[in-house]
Short mmCIF file of C-alpha atoms in Angstrom, two decimals:
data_model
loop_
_atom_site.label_atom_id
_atom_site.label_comp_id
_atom_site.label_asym_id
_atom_site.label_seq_id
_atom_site.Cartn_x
_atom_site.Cartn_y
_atom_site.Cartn_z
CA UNK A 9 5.96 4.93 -13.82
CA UNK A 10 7.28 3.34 -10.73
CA UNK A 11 10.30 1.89 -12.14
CA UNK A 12 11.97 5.37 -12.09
CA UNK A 13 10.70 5.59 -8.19
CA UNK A 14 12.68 1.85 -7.94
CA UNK A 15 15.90 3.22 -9.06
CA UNK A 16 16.04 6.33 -7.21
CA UNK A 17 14.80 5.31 -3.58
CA UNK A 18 17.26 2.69 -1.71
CA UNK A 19 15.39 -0.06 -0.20
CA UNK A 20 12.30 0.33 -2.39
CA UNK A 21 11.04 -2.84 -3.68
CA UNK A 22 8.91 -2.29 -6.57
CA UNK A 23 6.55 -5.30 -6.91
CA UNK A 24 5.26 -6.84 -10.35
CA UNK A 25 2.14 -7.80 -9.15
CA UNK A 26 0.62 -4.09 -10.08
CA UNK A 27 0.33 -3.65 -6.12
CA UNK A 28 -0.18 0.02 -4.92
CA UNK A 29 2.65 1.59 -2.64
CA UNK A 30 2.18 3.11 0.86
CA UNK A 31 3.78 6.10 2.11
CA UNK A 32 2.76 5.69 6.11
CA UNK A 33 3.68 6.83 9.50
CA UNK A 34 3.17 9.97 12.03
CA UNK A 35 2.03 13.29 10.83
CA UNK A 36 5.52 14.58 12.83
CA UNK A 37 8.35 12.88 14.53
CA UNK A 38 7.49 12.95 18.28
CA UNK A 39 10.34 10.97 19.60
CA UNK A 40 13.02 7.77 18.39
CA UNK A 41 11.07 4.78 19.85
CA UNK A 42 7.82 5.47 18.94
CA UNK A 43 9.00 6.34 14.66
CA UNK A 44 10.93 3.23 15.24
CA UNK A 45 7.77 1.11 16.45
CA UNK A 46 5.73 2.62 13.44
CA UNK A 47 7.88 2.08 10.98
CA UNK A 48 9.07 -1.55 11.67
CA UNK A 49 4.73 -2.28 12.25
CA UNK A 50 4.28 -1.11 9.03
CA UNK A 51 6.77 -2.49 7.20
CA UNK A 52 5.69 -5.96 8.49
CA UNK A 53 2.32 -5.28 7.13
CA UNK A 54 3.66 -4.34 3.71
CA UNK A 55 5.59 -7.30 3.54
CA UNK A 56 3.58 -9.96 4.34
CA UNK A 57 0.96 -7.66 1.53
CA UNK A 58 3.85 -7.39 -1.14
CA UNK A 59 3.66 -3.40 -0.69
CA UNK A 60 6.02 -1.40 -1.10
CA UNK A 61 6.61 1.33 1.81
CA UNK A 62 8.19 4.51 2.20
CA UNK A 63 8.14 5.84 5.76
CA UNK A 64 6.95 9.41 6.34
CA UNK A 65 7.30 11.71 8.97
CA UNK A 66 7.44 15.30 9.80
CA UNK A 67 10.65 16.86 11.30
CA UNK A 68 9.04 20.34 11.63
CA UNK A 69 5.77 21.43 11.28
CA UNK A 70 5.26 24.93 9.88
CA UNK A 71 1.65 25.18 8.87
CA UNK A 72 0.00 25.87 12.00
CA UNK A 73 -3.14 27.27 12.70
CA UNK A 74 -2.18 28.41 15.95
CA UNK A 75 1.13 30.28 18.21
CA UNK A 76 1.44 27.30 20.56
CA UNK A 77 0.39 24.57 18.33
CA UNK A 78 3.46 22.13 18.38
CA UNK A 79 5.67 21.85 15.52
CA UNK A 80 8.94 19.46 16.31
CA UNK A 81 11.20 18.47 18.56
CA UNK A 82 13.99 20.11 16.57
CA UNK A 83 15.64 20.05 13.28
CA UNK A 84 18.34 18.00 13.65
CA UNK A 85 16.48 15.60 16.14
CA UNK A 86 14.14 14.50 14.08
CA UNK A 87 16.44 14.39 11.22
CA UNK A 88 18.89 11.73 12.75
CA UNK A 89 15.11 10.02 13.74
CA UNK A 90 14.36 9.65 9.99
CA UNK A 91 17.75 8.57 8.73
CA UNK A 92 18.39 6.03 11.78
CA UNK A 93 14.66 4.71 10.67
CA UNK A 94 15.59 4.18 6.88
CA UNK A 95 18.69 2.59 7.81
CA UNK A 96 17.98 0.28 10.95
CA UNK A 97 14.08 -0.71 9.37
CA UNK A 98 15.67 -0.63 5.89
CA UNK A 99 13.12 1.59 4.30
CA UNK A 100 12.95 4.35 2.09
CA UNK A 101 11.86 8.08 4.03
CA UNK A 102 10.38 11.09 3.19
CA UNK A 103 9.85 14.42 5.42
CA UNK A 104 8.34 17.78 3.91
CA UNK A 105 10.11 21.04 3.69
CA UNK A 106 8.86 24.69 3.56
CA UNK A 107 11.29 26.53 2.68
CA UNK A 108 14.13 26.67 0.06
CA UNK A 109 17.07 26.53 2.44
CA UNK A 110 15.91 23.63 4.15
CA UNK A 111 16.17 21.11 1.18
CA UNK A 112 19.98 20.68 0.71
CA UNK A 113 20.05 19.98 4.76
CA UNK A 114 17.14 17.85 4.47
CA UNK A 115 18.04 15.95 1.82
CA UNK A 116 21.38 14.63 3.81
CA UNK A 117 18.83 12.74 5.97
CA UNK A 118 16.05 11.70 3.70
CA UNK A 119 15.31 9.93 0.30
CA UNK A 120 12.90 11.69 -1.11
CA UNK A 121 11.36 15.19 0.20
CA UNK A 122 7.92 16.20 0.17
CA UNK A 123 6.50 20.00 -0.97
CA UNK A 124 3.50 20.82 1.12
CA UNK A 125 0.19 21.80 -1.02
CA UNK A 126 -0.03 24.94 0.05
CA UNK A 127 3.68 25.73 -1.19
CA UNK A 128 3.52 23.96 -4.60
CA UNK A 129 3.49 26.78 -6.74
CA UNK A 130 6.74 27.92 -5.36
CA UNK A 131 9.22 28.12 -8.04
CA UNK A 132 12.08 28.41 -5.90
CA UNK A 133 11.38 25.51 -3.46
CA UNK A 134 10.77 22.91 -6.19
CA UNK A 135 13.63 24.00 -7.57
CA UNK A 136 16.14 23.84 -4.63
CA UNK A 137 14.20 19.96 -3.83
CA UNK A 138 15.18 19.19 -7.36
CA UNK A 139 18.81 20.11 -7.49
CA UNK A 140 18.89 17.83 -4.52
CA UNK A 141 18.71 14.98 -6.60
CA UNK A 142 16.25 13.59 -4.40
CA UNK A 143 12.79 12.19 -5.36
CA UNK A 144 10.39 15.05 -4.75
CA UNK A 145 6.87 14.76 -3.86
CA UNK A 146 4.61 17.58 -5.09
CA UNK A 147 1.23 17.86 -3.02
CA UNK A 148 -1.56 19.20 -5.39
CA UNK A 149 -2.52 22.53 -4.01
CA UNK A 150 -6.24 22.42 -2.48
CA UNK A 151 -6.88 25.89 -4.51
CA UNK A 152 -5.89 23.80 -7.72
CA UNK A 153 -7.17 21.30 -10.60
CA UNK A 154 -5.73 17.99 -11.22
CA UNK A 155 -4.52 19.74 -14.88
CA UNK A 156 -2.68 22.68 -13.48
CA UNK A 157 0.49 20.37 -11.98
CA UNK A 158 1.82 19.80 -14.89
CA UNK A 159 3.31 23.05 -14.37
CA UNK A 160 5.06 22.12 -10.97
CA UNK A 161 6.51 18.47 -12.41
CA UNK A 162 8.03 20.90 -15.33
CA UNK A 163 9.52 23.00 -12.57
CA UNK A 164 11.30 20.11 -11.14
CA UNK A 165 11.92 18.17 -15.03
CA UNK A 166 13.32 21.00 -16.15
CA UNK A 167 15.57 21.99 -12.99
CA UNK A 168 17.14 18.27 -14.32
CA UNK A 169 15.88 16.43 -12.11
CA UNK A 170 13.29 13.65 -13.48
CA UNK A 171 11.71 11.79 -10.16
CA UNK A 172 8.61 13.37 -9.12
CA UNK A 173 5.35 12.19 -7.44
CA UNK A 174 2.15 13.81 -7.35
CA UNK A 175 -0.05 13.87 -4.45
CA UNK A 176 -3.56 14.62 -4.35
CA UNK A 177 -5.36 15.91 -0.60
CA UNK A 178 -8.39 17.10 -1.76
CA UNK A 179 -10.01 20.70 -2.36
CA UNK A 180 -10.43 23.43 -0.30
CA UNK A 181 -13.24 26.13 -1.04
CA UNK A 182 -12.65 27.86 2.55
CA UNK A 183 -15.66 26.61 4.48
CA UNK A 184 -13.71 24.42 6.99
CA UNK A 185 -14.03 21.14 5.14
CA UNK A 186 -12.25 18.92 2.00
CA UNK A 187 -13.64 17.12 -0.99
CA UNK A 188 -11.83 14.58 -3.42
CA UNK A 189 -12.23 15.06 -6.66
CA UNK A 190 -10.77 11.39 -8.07
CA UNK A 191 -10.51 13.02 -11.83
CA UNK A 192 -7.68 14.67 -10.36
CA UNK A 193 -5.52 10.83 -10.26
CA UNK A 194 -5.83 10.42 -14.14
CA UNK A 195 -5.64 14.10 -14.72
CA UNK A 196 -2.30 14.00 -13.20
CA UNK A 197 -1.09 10.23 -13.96
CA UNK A 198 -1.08 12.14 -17.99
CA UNK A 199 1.90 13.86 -17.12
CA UNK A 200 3.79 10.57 -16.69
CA UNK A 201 4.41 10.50 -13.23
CA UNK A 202 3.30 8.03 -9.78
CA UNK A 203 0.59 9.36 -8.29
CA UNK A 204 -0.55 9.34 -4.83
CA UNK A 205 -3.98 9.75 -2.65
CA UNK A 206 -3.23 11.36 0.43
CA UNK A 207 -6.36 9.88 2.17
CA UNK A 208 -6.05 11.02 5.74
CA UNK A 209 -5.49 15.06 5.27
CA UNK A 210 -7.97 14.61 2.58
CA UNK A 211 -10.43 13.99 5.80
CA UNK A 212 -9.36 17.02 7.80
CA UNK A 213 -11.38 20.17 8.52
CA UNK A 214 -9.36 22.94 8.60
CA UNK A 215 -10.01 25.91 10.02
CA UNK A 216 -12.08 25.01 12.99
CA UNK A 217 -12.92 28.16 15.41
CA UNK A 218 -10.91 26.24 18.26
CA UNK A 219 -7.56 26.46 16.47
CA UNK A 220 -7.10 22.70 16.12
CA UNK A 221 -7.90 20.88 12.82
CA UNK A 222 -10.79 18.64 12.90
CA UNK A 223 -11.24 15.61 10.74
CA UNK A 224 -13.57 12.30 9.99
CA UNK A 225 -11.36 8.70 10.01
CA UNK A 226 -14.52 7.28 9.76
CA UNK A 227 -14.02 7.65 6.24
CA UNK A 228 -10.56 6.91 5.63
CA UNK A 229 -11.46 3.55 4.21
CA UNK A 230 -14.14 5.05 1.73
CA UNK A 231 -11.00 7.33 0.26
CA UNK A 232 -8.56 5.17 0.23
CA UNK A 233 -10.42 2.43 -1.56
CA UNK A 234 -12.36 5.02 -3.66
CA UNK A 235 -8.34 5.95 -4.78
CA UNK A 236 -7.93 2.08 -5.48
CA UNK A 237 -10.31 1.45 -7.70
CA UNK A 238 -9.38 4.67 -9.62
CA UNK A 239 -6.17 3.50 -10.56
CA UNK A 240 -4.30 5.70 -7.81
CA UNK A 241 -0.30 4.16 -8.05
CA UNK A 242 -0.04 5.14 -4.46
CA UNK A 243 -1.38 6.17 -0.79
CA UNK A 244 -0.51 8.22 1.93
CA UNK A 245 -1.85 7.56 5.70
CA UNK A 246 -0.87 8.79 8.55
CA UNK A 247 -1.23 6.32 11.33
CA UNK A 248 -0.32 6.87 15.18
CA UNK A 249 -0.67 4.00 18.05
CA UNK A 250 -3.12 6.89 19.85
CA UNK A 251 -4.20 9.39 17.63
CA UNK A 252 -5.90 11.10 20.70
CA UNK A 253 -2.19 11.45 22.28
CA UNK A 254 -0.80 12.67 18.58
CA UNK A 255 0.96 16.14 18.77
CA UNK A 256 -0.19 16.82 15.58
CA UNK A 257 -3.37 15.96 13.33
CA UNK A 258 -4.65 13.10 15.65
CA UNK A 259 -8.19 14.14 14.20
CA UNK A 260 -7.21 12.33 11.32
CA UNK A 261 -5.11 9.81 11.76
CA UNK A 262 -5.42 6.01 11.33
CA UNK A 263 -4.93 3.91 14.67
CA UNK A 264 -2.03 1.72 13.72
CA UNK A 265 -3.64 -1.22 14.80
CA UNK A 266 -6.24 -0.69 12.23
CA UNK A 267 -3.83 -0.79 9.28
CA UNK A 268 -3.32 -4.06 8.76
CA UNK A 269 -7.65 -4.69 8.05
CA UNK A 270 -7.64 -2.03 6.10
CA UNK A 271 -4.29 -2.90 3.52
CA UNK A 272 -5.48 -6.18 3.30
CA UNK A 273 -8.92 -4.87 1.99
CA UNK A 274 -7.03 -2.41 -0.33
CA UNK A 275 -4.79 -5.39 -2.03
CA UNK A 276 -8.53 -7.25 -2.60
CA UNK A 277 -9.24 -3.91 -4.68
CA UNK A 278 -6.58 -3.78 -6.84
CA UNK A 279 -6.72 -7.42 -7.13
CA UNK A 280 -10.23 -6.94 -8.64
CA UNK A 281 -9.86 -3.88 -10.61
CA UNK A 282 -6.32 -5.61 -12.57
#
């Protein structure tokens, strides 16, 4: 399933070792230096590990729980953030969009764009993100079973477009809190595409009376090697030098310094499970 993944992302370096991929950086692009410091960190990581990396990052953030929650330092900013990271740390990048007019403009930028869960069911985004040509990565809806994507991946398949991903972020059942169902990775690996464990906003808790998202990283290493011993083909983390000083989702983050412990465990998974 990943071969397809190798031929449509530049830079991607698809291992034969049966190695997970990583999809990791800040929840939103805060400023050049510090994406550029995250990516190249993490890159080293992955290649020392054999993993292959796509660098994510937000350019705008439009699900916010609150007016004067922060959501970008522009469009076109961040934009020029993620394509100067892909080219200068040599990686393949991936940024979420929200709405259909966004994905032709995003798409100059990016390799691969990402369709938030709570937007997966829209026919005409996933159909605008296919016609890009780009990868797109679909993130399983909180409200929905593993089972029910298959309709989302046909969106995209049928739009002619056949590189999807499927991400998984847990399930919602409105009472300020997540829970990871792991039949979902099979469920959705049937329908012949990657799929992903999105372990850090699988540890938020939405919906907090302050305004802010909550979350446990504590348990970010329980998920993600939960995911690994599943079978899950990838993960996504969100990592930040100072997740306290994050603009967005620091609740939740990974400290980027932690990474490296925690990969290295991950590859010992896989390693065992194979």
């Amino acid at each position: 399933m990943l071969n397809t993944l190798t031929a449509a992302l530049p830079n991607f370096a698809h291992t034969n070792s049966g190695q997970f991929f990583l999809m990791a950086g800040p929840c939103v692009i805060e400023g050049e230096e510090m994406a550029l410091r995250i990516a190249e960190q993490v890159r080293a990581m992955c290649d020392r590990l054999q993993i292959p990396f796509i660098f994510k990052g937000s350019y705008r953030k439009a699900n916010r729980s609150r007016l004067d929650s922060f959501t970008g330092i522009g469009d076109e900013t961040a934009l020029k953030i993620l394509q100067k990271v892909g080219r200068e740390i040599g990686v393949p990048t991936v940024t979420d969009i929200h709405e259909s007019g966004e994905a032709a403009m995003a798409a100059e930028y990016v390799d691969m764009l990402q369709i938030p869960a709570f937007l997966c069911r829209q026919t005409e985004l996933l159909v605008a993100a296919a016609n890009t040509g780009k990868v797109v990565n679909i993130k399983k809806g909180q409200f929905l079973s593993g089972e029910s994507m298959g309709f989302a991946v046909d969106k995209v398949r049928q739009s002619g477009n056949p590189h999807v991903i499927l991400t998984d972020r847990g399930n919602s059942f409105g009472y300020s809190d997540l829970v990871v169902d792991y039949r979902n990775i099979p469920a959705m690996q049937s329908f012949g595409v990657p799929v992903v464990m999105d372990v850090t906003h699988s540890l938020q808790e939405p919906n907090q009376s302050s305004g802010v998202t909550g979350g446990k990283p504590q348990l970010i290493q329980t998920i993600a090697s939960a995911a690994i011993a599943v079978g899950a083909d990838g993960l996504f983390i969100e990592t930040h030098p100072t997740p306290a000083t994050a603009k967005s989702d620091g609740a939740n983050m990974l400290q980027l310094d932690r990474l490296q412990t925690l990969l290295e465990r991950l590859t010992r998974i896989r390693e065992a499970v194979r």
